[in-house]
């Protein structure tokens, strides 16, 4: 019994030490878990930042614009006025079937890029690159979209009513004109065609690269000779 009486306090001491040890190791475990959680949170934030960088709209747009420039150097894989369905599918469909509301490409590509970059009230400002033919030789021109209409039987080619605004100041005088004109937009070619509004027979063909719809290259084309006699680079205002 004596030994038991001695043993009990000893057991109490051992239990206390063990409990303390257990508490101590429990704290350590919590610290370790906290540290791991922090590390994991940091890794998740880094991963999120990486994903954000990859899905950044401007970066995707720039990558697409570069791709368009490379593709422009390659031979076209479809005849004129036909649309290549894209991806690995070599299928070609008529431009007339692009954005008409019915899937004609096996992969549905002809109906997947049907966002009209022009809206009523939009202004695009074009800065001159070269100009051998316009009568006023402006440094820049503004294309203002007044209205848009879509014919039910021809939805892939919205009609636009636009104004080509020219402002030019010289030492002698100041020119301010606003030329009303009709235009059509082709989803198949990402192209705007503005019909000549004056008797000089000069029209404007605006070509988007298919990725960046805030910028297009606008060529002034002589209706009869088809000569590209001036170029303006347009940016959405
Ligand atoms: Ca279609």
PDB file of N, CA and C in Angstrom, residues 12 23 40 65 152 157 206 225:
ATOM      1  N   UNK A  12       0.464  11.068 -10.845  1.00  0.00           N
ATOM      2  CA  UNK A  12      -0.128  12.394 -11.058  1.00  0.00           C
ATOM      3  C   UNK A  12       0.871  13.306 -11.751  1.00  0.00           C
ATOM      4  N   UNK A  23      -0.473  19.092 -24.536  1.00  0.00           N
ATOM      5  CA  UNK A  23      -0.930  20.454 -24.856  1.00  0.00           C
ATOM      6  C   UNK A  23       0.080  21.190 -25.717  1.00  0.00           C
ATOM      7  N   UNK A  40      -0.414  27.637 -48.228  1.00  0.00           N
ATOM      8  CA  UNK A  40      -1.407  27.238 -49.224  1.00  0.00           C
ATOM      9  C   UNK A  40      -2.144  28.479 -49.762  1.00  0.00           C
ATOM     10  N   UNK A  65      -4.447  39.354 -82.010  1.00  0.00           N
ATOM     11  CA  UNK A  65      -4.035  40.271 -83.081  1.00  0.00           C
ATOM     12  C   UNK A  65      -2.742  39.784 -83.729  1.00  0.00           C
ATOM     13  N   UNK A 152     -33.973  41.199 -91.770  1.00  0.00           N
ATOM     14  CA  UNK A 152     -34.278  39.861 -91.259  1.00  0.00           C
ATOM     15  C   UNK A 152     -33.731  38.766 -92.182  1.00  0.00           C
ATOM     16  N   UNK A 157     -25.106  40.902 -92.486  1.00  0.00           N
ATOM     17  CA  UNK A 157     -24.579  42.134 -93.074  1.00  0.00           C
ATOM     18  C   UNK A 157     -25.388  43.349 -92.608  1.00  0.00           C
ATOM     19  N   UNK A 206     -12.984  49.516 -94.005  1.00  0.00           N
ATOM     20  CA  UNK A 206     -12.346  49.374 -92.690  1.00  0.00           C
ATOM     21  C   UNK A 206     -12.179  47.906 -92.346  1.00  0.00           C
ATOM     22  N   UNK A 225     -11.375  52.480-110.038  1.00  0.00           N
ATOM     23  CA  UNK A 225     -10.073  51.832-110.289  1.00  0.00           C
ATOM     24  C   UNK A 225      -9.695  50.817-109.214  1.00  0.00           C
TER      25      UNK A 225
END
